[in-house]
Short mmCIF file of C-alpha atoms and ligand atoms in Angstrom, two decimals:
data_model
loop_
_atom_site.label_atom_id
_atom_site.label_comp_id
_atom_site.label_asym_id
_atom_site.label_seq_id
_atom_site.Cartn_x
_atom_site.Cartn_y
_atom_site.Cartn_z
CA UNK A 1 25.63 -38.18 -26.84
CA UNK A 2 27.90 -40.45 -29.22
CA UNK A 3 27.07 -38.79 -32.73
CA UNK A 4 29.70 -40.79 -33.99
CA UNK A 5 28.23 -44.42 -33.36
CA UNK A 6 24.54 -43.24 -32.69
CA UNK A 7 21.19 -41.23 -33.73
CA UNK A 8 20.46 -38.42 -31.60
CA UNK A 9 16.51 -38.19 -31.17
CA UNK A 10 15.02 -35.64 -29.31
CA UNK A 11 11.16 -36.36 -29.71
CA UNK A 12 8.70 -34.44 -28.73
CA UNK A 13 5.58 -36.68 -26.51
CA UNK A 14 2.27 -34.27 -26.72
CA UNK A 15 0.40 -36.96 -24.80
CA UNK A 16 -3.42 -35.63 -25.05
CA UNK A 17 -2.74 -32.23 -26.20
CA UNK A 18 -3.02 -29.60 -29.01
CA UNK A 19 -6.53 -29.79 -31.38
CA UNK A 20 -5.96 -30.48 -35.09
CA UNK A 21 -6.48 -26.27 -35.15
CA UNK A 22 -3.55 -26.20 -32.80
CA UNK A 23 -1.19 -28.31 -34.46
CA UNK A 24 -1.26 -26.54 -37.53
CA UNK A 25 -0.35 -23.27 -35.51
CA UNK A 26 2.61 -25.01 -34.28
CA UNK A 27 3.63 -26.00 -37.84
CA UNK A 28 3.69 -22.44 -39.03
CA UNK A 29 5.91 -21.64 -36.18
CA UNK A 30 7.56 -24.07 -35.71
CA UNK A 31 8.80 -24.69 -39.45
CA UNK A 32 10.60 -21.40 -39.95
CA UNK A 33 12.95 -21.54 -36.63
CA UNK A 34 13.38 -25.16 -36.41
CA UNK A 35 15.89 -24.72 -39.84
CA UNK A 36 17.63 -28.08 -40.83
CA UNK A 37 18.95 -29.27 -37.62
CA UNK A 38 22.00 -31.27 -38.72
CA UNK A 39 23.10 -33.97 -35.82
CA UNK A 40 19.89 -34.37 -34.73
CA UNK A 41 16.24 -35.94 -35.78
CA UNK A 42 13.34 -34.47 -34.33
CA UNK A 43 10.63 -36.38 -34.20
CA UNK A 44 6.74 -35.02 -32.58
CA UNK A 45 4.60 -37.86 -31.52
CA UNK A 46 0.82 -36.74 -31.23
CA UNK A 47 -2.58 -37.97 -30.64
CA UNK A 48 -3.76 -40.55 -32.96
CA UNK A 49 -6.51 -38.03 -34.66
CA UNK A 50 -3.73 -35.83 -35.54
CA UNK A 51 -1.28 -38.56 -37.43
CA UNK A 52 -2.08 -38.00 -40.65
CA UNK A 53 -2.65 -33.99 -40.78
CA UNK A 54 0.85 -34.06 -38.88
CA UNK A 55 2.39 -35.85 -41.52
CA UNK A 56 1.04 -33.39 -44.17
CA UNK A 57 1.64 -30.31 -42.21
CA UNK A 58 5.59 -31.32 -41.45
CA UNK A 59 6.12 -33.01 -44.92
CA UNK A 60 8.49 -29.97 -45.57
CA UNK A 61 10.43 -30.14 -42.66
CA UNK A 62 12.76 -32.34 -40.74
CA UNK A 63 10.29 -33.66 -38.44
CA UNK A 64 9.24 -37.20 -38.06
CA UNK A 65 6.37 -38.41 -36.97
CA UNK A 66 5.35 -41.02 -34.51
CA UNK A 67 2.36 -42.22 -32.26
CA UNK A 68 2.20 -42.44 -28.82
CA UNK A 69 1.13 -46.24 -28.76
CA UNK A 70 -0.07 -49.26 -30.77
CA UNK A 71 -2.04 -52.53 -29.96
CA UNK A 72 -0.14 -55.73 -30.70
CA UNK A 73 -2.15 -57.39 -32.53
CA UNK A 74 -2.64 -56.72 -36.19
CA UNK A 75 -6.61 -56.81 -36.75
CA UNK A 76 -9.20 -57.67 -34.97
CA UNK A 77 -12.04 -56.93 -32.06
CA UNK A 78 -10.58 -54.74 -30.24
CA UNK A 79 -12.61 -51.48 -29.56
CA UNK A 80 -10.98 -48.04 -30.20
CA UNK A 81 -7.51 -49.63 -30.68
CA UNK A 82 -5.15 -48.64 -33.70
CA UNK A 83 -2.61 -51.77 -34.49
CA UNK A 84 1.07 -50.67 -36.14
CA UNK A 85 -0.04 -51.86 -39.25
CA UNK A 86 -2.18 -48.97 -39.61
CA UNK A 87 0.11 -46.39 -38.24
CA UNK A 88 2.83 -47.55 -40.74
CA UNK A 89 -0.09 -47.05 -43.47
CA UNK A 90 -0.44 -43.76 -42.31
CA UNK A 91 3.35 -43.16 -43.02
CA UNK A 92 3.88 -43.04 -39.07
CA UNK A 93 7.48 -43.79 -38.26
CA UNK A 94 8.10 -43.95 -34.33
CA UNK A 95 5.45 -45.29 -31.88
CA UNK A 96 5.86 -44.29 -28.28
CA UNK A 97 5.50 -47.82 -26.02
CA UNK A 98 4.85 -48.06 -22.59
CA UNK A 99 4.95 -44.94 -21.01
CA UNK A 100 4.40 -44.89 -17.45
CA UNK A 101 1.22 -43.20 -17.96
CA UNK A 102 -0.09 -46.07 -20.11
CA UNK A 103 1.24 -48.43 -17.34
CA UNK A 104 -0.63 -46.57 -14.74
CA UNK A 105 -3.88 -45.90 -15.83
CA UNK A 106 -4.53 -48.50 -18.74
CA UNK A 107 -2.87 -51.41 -17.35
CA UNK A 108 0.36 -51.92 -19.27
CA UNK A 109 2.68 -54.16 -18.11
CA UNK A 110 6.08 -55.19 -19.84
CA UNK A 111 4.49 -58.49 -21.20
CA UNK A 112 2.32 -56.16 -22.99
CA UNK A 113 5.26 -53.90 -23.93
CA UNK A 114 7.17 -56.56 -25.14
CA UNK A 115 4.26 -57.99 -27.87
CA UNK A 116 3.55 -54.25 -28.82
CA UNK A 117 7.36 -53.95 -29.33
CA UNK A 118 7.93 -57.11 -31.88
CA UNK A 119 4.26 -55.68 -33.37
CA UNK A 120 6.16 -52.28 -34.08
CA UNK A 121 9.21 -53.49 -35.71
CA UNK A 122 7.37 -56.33 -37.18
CA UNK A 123 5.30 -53.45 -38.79
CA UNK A 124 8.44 -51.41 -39.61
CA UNK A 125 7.87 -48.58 -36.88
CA UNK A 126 11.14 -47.51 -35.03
CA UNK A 127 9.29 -48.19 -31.01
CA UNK A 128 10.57 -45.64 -28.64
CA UNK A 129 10.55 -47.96 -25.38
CA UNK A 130 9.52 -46.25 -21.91
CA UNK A 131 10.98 -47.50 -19.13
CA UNK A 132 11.88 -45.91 -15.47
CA UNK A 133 11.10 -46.07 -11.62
CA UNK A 134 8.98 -44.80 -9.40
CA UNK A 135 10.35 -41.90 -6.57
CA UNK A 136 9.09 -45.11 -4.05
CA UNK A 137 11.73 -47.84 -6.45
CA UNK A 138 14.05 -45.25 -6.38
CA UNK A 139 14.22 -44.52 -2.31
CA UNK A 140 14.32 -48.71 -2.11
CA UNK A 141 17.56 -48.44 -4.30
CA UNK A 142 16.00 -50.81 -6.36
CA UNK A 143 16.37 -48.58 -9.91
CA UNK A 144 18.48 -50.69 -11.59
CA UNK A 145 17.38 -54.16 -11.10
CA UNK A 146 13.87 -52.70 -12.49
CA UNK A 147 15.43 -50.86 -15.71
CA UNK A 148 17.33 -54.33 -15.63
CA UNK A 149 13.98 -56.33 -15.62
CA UNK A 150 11.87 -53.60 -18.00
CA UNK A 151 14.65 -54.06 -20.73
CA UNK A 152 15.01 -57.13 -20.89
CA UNK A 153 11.18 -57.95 -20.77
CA UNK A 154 10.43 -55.51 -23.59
CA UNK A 155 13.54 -56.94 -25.61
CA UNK A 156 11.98 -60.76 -25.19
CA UNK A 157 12.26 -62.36 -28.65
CA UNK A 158 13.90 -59.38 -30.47
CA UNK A 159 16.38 -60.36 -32.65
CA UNK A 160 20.01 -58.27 -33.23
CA UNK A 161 19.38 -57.22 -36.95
CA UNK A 162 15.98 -55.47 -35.69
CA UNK A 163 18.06 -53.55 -32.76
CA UNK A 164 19.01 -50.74 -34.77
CA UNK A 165 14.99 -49.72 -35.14
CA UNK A 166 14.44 -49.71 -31.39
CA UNK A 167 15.13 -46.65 -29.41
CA UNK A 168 14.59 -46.44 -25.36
CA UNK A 169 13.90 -43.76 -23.22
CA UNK A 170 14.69 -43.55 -19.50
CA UNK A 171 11.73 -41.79 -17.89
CA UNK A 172 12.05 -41.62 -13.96
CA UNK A 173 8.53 -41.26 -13.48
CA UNK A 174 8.93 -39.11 -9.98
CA UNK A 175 10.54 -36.41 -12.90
CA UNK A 176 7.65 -36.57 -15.26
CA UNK A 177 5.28 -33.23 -15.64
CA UNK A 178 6.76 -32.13 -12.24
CA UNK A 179 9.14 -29.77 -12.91
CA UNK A 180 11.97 -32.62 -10.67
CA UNK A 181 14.49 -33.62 -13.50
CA UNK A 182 17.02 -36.18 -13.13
CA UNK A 183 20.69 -34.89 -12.38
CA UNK A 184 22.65 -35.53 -15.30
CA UNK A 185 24.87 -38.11 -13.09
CA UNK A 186 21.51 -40.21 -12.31
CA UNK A 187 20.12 -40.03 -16.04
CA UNK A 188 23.83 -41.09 -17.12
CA UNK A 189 23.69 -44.03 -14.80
CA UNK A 190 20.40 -45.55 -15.69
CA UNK A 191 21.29 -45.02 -19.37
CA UNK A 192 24.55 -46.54 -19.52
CA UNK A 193 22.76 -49.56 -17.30
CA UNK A 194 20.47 -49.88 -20.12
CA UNK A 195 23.33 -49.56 -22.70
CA UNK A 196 25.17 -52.76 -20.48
CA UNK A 197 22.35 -54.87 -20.42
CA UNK A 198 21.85 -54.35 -24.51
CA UNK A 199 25.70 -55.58 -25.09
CA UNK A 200 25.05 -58.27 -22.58
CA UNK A 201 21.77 -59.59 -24.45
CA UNK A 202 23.22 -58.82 -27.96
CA UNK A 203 27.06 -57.79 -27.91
CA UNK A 204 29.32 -54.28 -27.95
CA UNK A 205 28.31 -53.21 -31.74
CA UNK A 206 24.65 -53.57 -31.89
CA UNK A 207 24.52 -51.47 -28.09
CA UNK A 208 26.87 -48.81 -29.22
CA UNK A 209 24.14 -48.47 -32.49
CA UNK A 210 21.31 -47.78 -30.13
CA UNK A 211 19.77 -44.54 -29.16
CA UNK A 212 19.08 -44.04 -25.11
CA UNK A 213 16.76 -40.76 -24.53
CA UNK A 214 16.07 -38.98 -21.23
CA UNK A 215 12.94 -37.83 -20.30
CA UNK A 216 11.01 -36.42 -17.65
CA UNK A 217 10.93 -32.23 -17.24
CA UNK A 218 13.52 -31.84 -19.88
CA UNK A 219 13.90 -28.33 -20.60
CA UNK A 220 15.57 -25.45 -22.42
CA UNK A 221 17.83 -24.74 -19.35
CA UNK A 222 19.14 -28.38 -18.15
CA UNK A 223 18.83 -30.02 -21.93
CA UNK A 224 22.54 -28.96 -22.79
CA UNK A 225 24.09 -30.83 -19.15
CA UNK A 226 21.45 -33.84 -19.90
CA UNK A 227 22.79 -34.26 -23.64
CA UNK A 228 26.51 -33.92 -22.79
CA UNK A 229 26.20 -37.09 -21.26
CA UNK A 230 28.05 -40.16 -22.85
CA UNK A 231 25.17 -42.30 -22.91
CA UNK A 232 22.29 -39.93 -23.18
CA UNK A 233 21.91 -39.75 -27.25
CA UNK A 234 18.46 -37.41 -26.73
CA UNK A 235 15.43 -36.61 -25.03
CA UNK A 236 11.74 -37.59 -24.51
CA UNK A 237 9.69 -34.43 -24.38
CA UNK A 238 6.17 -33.59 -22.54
CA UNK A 239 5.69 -30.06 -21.50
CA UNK A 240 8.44 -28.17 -23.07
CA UNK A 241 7.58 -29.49 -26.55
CA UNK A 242 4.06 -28.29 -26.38
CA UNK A 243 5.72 -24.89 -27.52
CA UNK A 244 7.59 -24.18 -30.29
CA UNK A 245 10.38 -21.84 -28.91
CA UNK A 246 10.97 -24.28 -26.36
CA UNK A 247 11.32 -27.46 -28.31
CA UNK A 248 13.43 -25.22 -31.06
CA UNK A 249 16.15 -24.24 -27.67
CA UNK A 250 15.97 -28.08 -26.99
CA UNK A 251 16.90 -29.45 -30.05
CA UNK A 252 19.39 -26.24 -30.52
CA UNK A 253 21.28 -27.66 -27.25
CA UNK A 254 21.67 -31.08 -29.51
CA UNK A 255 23.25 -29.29 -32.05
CA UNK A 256 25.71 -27.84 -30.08
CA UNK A 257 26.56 -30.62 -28.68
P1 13P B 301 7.52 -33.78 -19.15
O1 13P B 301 8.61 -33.34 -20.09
O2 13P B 301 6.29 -32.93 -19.24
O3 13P B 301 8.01 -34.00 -17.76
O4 13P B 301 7.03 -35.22 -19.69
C1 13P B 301 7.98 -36.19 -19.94
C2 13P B 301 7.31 -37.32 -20.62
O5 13P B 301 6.52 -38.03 -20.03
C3 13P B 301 7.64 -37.57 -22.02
O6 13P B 301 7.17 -38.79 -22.45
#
């Protein structure tokens, strides 16, 4: 974390979980030992039939809310898709894109990241940009010429002064749900590759502005080691934000920080 040049997000990613009955019981307890966490935002990102309940129930706390995707066009026939112009009407403010669960089973690819990207910030949602190998990628030693080629697809056509709305997250998917986290020496390196490529494509001060998450079995226990990483400004949360104890000790590591 750099709280000196950069937000530090840690964002919770309920995925399909939690009934509209459900989220309101994790308002009421979350909202009294969450407090006013100072050097971090927290943000919970939750199923789209949830969005606007969320917004209500959270209005009194320091939690942001954001969806977990978008389609990138604004209008139009397409079937049980929600564009970012609605999300933003909803007063959503973060929009999760292309998490390797989207590019798995629904056929995202990073030319579809990248429109649903410039469709976010076009819309004025902050996108919160997926991107991370596979434990196959990873064995090839191919990890960063991939995070190389998902950045700068997704970045395609973004220009500098919208920069400061995009957020990434570095999701090895081999660590996602499985209880396998990232050392803190591998997250670092894939973040500060991401970090390079962003000062290559648009310069030292616009990269030093942007907030790199980890994510994949972040927890309680390895959050603090994760966070005290130079380039890791926050986390990406499944699992462990499903619970509010949990996702309070997460965010609690941030602060210490
Ligand atoms: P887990 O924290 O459950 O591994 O999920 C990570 C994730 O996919 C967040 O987007």
């Amino acid at each position: 974390m750099n709280t000196r040049y950069r937000k530090t997000i840690i964002a919770g990613n309920w995925k399909m979980n939690k009934t509209l009955t459900e989220t309101r019981a994790f308002a009421e307890e979350l909202k009294p030992i969450l407090g006013r966490p100072k050097w971090c935002e927290v943000v919970l990102c939750v199923p789209f039939v949830n969005l606007q309940a969320a917004g209500r129930l959270f209005k009194d706390a320091k939690v942001s809310i954001g969806a977990e995707n978008c389609h990138y066009e604004s209008s139009g026939a397409f079937t049980g898709e929600v564009s970012a112009e609605m999300l933003k009407d909803l007063g959503v403010k973060y929009v999760v894109i292309g998490h390797s669960e989207r590019r798995q089973y629904y056929n995202e690819t990073d030319f579809t990241v990248n429109k649903k990207v410039k469709a976010a910030l076009d819309n004025g949602l902050r996108p919160i940009v997926c991107v991370g190998e596979s434990l196959e990628q990873r064995e090839l030693g191919v990890t960063l010429e991939l995070i190389t080629y998902q950045v700068k697809c997704a970045l395609a056509g973004v220009p500098a002064e919208k920069m400061r709305h995009v957020v990434f997250a570095y999701e090895p998917i081999w660590a996602i749900g499985t209880g396998k986290t990232a050392t803190a020496q591998e997250a670092q390196e894939v973040c500060q590759t991401i970090r390079t490529i962003i000062r290559k494509l648009y310069g030292a001060r616009v990269a030093r502005a942007v907030t790199i998450q980890y994510g994949g079995s972040m927890n309680a226990a390895n959050a603090y080691e994760l966070l005290s990483q130079p380039d890791i400004d926050g986390g990406l949360i499944g699992g462990a934000s499903l619970k509010a104890d949990q996702l309070v000790e997460i965010v609690n590591a941030a602060n210490q920080e």
